[in-house]
Coordinates of C-alpha atoms in Angstrom, one line a residue:
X13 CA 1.1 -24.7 -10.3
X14 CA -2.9 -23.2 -9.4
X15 CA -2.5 -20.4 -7.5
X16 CA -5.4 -19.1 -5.2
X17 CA -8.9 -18.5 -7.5
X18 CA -10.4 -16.5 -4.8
X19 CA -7.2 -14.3 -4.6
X20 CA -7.4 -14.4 -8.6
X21 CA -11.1 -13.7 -9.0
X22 CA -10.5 -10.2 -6.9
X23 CA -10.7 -7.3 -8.5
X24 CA -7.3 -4.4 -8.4
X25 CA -8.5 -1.2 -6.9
X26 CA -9.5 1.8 -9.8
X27 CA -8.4 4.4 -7.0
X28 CA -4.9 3.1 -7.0
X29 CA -4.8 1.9 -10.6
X30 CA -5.7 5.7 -11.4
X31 CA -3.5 6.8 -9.1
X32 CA -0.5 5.0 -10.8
X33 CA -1.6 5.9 -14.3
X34 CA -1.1 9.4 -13.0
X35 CA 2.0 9.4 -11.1
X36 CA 3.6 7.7 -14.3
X37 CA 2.7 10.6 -16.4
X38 CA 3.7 12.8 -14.3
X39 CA 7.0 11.1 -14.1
X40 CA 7.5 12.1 -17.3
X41 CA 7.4 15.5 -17.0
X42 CA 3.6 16.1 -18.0
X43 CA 1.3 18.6 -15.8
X44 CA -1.0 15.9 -14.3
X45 CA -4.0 17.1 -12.0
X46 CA -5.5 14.3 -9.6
X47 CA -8.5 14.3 -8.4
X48 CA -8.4 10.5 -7.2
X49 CA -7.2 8.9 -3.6
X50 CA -9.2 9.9 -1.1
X51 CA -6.4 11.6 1.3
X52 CA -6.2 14.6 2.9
X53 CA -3.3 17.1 1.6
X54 CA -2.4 18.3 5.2
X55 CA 0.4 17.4 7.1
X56 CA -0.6 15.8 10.6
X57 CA -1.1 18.0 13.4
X58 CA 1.7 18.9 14.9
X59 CA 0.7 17.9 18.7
X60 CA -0.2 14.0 16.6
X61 CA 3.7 14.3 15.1
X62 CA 5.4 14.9 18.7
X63 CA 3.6 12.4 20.6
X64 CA 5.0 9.7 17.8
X65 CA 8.2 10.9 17.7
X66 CA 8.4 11.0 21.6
X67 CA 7.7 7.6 21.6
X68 CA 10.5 6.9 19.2
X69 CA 12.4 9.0 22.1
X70 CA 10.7 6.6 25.1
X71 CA 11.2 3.7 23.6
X72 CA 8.3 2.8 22.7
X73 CA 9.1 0.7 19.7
X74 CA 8.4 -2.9 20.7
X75 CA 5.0 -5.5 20.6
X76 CA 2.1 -4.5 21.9
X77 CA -0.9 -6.7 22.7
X78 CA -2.5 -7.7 19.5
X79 CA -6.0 -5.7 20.0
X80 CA -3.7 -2.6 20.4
X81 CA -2.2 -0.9 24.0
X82 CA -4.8 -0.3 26.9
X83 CA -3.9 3.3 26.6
X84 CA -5.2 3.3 22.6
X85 CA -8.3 1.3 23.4
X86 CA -9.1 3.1 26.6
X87 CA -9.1 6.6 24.2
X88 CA -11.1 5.2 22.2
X89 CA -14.0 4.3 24.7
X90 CA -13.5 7.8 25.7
X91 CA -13.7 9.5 22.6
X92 CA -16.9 6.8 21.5
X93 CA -19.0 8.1 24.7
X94 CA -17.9 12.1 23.8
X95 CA -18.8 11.7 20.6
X96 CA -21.2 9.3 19.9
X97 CA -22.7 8.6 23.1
X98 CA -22.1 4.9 22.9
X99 CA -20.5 2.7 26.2
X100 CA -18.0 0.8 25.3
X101 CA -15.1 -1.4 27.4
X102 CA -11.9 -1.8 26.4
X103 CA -12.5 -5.4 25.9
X104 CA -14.8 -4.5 23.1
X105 CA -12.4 -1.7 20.9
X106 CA -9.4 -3.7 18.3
X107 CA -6.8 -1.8 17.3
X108 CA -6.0 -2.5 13.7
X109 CA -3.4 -1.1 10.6
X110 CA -6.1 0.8 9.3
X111 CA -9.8 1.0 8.9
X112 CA -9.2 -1.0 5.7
X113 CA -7.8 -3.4 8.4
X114 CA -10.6 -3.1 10.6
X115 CA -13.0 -3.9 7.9
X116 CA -11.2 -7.2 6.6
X117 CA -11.1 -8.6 10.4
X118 CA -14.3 -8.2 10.8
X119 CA -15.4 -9.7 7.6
X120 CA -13.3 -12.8 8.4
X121 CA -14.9 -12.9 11.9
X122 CA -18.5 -13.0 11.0
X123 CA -18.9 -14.2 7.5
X124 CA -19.1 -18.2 6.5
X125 CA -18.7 -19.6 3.4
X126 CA -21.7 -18.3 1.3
X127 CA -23.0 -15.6 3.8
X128 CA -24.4 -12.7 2.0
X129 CA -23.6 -9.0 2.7
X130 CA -26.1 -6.3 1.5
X131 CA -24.2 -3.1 0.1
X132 CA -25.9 -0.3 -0.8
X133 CA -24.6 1.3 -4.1
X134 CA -22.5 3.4 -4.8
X135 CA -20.4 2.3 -2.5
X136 CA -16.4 2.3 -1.5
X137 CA -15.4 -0.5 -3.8
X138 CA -13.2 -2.6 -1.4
X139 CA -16.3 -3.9 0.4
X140 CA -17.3 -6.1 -2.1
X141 CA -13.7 -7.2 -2.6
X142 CA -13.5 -8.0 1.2
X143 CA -16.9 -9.6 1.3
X144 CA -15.5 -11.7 -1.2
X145 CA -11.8 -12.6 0.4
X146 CA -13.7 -13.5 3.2
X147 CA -15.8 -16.6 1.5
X148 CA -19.1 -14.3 1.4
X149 CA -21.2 -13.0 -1.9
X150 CA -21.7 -9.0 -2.0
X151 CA -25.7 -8.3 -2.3
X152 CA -26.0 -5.0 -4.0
X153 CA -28.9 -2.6 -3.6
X154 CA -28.8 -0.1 -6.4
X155 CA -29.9 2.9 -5.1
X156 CA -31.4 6.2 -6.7
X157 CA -30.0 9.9 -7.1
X158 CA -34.0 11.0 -6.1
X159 CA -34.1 9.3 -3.3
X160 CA -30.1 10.9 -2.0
X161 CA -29.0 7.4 -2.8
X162 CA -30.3 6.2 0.3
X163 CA -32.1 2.8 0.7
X164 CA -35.9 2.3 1.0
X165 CA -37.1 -0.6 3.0
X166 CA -38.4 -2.0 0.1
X167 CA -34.9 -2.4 -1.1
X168 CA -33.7 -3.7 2.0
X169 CA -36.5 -6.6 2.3
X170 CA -36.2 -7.3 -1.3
X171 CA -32.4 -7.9 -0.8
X172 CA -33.1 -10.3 2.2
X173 CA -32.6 -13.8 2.5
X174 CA -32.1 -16.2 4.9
X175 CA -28.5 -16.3 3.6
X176 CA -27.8 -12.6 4.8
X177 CA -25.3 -12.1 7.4
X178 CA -25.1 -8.5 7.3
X179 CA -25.9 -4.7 6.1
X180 CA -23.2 -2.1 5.5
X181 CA -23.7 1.5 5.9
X182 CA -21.1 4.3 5.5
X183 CA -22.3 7.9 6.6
X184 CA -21.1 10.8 5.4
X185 CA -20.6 8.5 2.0
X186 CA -17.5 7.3 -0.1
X187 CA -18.3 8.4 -2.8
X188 CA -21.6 10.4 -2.5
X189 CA -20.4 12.6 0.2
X190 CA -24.5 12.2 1.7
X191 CA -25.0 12.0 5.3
X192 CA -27.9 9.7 6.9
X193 CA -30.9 11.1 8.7
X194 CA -32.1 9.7 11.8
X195 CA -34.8 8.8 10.3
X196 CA -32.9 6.9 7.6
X197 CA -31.1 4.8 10.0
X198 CA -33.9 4.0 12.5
X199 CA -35.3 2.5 9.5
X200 CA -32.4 0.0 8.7
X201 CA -31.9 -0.7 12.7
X202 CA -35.6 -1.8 12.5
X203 CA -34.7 -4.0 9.6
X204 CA -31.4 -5.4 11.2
X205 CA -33.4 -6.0 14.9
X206 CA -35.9 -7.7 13.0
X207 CA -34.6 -10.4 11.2
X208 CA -31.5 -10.4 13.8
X209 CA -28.8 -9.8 11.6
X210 CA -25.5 -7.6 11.7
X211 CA -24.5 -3.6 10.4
X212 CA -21.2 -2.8 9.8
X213 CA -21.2 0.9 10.4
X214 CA -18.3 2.6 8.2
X215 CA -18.0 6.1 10.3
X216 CA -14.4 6.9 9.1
X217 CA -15.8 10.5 7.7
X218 CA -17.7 11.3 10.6
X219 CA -16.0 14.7 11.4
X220 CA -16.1 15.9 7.9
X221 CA -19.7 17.3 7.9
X222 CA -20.3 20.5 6.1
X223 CA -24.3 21.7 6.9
X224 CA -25.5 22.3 10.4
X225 CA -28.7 21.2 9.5
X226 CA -26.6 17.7 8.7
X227 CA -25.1 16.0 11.8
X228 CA -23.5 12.5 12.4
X229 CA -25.5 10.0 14.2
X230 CA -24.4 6.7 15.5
X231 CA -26.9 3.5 14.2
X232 CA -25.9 1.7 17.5
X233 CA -27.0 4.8 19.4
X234 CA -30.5 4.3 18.4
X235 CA -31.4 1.5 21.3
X236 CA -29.9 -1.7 23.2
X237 CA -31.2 -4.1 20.2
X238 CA -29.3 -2.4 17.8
X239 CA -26.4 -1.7 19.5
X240 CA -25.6 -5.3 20.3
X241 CA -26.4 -6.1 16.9
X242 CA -23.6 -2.9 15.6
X243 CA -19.8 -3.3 14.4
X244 CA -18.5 0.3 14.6
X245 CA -15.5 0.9 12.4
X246 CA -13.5 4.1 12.2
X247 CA -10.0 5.3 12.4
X248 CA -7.8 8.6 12.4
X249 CA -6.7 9.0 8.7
X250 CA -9.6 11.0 7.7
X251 CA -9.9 13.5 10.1
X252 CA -6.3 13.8 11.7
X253 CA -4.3 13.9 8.6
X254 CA -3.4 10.8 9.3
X255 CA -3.8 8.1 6.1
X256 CA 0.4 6.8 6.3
X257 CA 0.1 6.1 10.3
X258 CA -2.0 2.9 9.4
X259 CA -4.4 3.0 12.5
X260 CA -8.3 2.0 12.6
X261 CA -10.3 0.5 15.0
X262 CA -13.6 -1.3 15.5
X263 CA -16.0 -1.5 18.6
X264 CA -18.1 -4.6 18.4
X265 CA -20.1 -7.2 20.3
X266 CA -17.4 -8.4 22.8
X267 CA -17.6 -12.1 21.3
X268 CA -17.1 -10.4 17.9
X269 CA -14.1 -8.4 19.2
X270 CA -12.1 -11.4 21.0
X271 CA -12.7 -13.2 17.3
X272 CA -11.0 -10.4 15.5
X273 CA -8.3 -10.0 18.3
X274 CA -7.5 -13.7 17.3
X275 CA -7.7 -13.7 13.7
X276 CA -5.4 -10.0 14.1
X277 CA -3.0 -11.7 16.5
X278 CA -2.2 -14.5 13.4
X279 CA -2.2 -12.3 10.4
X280 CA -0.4 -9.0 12.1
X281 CA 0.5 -9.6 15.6
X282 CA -0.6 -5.8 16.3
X283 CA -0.8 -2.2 15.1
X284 CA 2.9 0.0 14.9
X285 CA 3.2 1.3 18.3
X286 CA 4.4 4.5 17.5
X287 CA 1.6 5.5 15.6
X288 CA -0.8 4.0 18.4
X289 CA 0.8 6.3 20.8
X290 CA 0.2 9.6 18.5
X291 CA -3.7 8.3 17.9
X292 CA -3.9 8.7 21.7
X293 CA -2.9 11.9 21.2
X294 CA -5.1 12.5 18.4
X295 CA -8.3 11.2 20.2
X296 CA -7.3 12.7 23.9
X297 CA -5.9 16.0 21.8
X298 CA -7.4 19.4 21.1
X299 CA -9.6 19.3 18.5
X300 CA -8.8 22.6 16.6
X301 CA -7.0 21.2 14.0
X302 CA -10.5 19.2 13.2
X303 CA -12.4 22.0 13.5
X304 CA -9.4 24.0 11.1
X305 CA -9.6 21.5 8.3
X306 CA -13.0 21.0 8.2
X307 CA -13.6 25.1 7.2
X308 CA -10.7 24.5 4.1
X309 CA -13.0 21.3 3.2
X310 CA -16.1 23.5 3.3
X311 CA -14.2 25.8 0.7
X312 CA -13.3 23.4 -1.6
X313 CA -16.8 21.8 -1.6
X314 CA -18.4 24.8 -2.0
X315 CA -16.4 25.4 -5.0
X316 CA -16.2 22.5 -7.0
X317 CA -19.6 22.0 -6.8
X318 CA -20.2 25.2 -7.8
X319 CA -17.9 24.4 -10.6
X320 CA -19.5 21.3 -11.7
X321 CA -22.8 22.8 -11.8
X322 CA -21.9 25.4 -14.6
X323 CA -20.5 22.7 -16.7
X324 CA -22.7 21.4 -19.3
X325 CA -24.0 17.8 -19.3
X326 CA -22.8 16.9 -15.9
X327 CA -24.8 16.8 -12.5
X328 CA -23.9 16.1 -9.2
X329 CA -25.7 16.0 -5.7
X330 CA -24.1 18.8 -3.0
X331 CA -22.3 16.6 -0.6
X332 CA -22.9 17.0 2.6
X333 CA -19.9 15.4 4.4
X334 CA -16.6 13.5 3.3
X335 CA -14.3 14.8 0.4
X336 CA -16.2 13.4 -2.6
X337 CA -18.0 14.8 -5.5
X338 CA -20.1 12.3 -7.9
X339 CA -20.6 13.4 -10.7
X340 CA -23.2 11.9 -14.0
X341 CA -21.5 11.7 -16.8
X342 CA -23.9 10.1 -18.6
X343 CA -25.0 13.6 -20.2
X344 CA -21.8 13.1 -22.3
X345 CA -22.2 9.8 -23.9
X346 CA -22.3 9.1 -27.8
X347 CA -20.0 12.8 -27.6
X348 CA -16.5 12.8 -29.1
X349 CA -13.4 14.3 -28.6
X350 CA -10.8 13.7 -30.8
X351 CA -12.4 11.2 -32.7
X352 CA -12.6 8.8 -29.0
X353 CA -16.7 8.5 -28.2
X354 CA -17.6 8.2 -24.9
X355 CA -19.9 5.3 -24.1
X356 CA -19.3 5.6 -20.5
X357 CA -18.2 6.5 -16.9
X358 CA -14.6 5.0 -17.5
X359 CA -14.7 6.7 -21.3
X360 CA -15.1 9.4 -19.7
X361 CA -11.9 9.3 -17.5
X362 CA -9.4 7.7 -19.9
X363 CA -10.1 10.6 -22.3
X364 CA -9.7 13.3 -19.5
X365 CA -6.8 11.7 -18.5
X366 CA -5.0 11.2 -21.8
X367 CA -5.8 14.7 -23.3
X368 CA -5.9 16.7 -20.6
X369 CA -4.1 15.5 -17.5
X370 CA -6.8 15.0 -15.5
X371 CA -7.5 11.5 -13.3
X372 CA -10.4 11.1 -11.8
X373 CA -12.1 7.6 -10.9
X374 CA -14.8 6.0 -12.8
X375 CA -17.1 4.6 -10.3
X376 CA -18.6 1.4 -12.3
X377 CA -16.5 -0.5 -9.2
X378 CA -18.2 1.5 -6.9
X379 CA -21.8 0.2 -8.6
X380 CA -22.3 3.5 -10.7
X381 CA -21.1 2.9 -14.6
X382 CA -22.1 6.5 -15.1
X383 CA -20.6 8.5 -12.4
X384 CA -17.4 9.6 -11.6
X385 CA -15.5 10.7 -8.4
X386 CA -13.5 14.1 -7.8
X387 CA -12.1 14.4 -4.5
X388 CA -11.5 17.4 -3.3
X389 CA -9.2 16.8 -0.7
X390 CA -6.0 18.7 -2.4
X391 CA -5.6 22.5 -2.6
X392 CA -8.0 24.8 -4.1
X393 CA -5.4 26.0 -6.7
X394 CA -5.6 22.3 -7.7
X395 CA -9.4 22.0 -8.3
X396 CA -9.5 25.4 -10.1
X397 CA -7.0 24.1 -12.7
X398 CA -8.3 20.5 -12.7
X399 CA -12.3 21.8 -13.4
X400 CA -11.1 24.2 -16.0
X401 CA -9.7 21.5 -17.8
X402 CA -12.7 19.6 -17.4
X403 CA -14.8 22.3 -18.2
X404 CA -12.4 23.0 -21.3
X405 CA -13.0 19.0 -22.7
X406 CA -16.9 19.2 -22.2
X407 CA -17.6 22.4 -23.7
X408 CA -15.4 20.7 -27.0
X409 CA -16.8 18.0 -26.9
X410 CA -18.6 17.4 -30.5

């Protein structure tokens, strides 16, 4: 019996394939340090916990209409007009198990067989995957450490055809951790107004950003053009502590929302309605426990990078939001240790991880051979162990 080639031709995810390499050696007794899934190590505010366990208590434990309640998606208009000074109806918002989610519905509800999506690189590696499950072809755009790893518009023309469907943008950055000027995303508005295409704007990080010179701006904020032309996609699991309650949500063109609303109503019937209840209290909240988490982040980042900079033949750019450090590794290759040469970004890994308990992620999924990614979201006693054995490999390296 064939089975599905497109399901075939999909590539596992390195976060979680590192992340099981890990947890099996730590299984076995040895004293792993992980520096890979992107997920907070705080427990979820405790205001967030009692609104889902009152309604368990309230019984609020059946279906719920497949874009997600009225109360979710009314929260969500709020908090997109507080925030981001965007106007959204309820009609527009869809509720979904995730941002993941979010992302994969509206994949499915714009792309055609053979539409092309341009993807800046690095980038979180499950877009291309998605692009992909949904019948489209992942353009990548290659961009440069000198230039933040921002696109030019030269890259974005050059990438253009009359195939392309859509641009995505993710600001702060999985896995840079760089957040986009105003100046940077005028420019790609201009470029998606113009030749009357889509952007998928990734904005699950939004809250995480460290500089106050450095602030989060909206792309469809920028005018009427772009905004009708904007999917916004975000979620809780970031900023709330919140990765296991499965909630995301985009705001979208109204015909693009009723699309994913359908294609949602088929393939999930509708978020958990627990955890839709506790988002409401998550958006409609106080936001101290943002505000809280954001200064241990700021620690953290200040620290590792500090950490990484000391450490010969590596370099990294500070981030500026998100939990991610990428670092160049590429300082290290046609070095031993132990005999194993490193020739690369996933060299690189699979020795720190099988000689000194270290995972991190090699990014060459993420469109970066020669980077890898350290998130700091885990304790600082953590990272001080975890970059002293890194340090500890580099510096015997021969």
């Amino acid at each position: 019996m064939e089975l599905s080639k497109r399901a075939m031709s999909i590539k596992a995810s390195t976060t979680m394939a590192i992340s099981s390499k890990a947890a099996e050696l730590k299984a076995a007794g040895l004293p792993v340090v992980t520096f890979g899934a992107g997920e907070p190590d705080f427990d979820t505010p405790e205001h967030i916990r009692q609104a889902g366990i009152d309604a368990i208590n309230n019984g609020q434990t059946r279906y719920t209409p497949a874009a997600g309640t009225p109360a979710l998606r009314q929260a969500v208009c709020d908090k997109l007009k507080r925030d981001n000074g965007l106007d959204y109806e309820p009609a527009q918002i869809v509720i979904s198990n995730g941002a993941k989610h979010s992302l994969m519905n509206t994949f499915m509800a714009i792309l055609n067989e053979g539409d092309e999506v341009i993807i800046p690189a690095p980038f979180w590696l499950s877009y291309s995957e998605m692009v992909r499950i949904a019948g489209g072809v992942p353009v990548i755009i290659h961009t440069k450490k000198e230039n933040q790893f921002m696109m030019t518009k030269e890259e974005l023309e050059n990438a253009y055809t009359e195939k392309t469907k859509a641009v995505v943008l993710t600001s702060p950055s999985n896995p840079t951790g760089q957040v986009m000027s105003k100046e940077d995303l005028q420019m790609v508005a201009d470029f998606v107004v113009s030749h009357d295409i889509l952007v998928l704007a990734d904005e699950i990080y939004e809250k995480l950003i460290y500089d106050e010179d450095k602030q989060h701006i909206s792309i469809a904020s920028l005018g009427k053009e772009i905004y009708d032309r904007t999917i916004v996609i975000n979620g809780v699991s970031k900023s709330y502590a919140m990765t296991g309650w499965r909630i995301g949500y985009t705001a979208a063109p109204l015909a693009i929302s009723k699309l994913m609303a359908s294609l949602q109503s088929h393939m999930a019937s509708n978020p958990n309605s627990i955890a839709q209840a506790a988002t409401v209290a998550a958006l409609n909240g106080p936001q101290d426990c943002v505000a809280e988490m954001l200064v241990e982040f700021k620690k953290r980042r200040d620290y590792i990078f500090e950490r990484e900079e000391a450490i010969p033949m590596l370099s990294a750019l500070k981030p500026q939001g998100a939990f991610y450090l990428f670092v160049d590794v590429s300082g290290t290759y046609g070095k031993s240790y132990e005999g194993a040469v490193i020739n690369s970004a996933a060299d690189f890994a699979s020795i720190l991880l099988d000689k000194k308990y270290v995972a991190v992620v090699p990014c060459a999924d993420f469109g970066m051979p020669d980077y890898i990614r350290l998130s700091y979201a885990t304790s600082m006693e953590i990272i001080k162990e975890g970059m002293d054995r890194i340090e500890a490999m580099v510096k015997e390296l021969k």
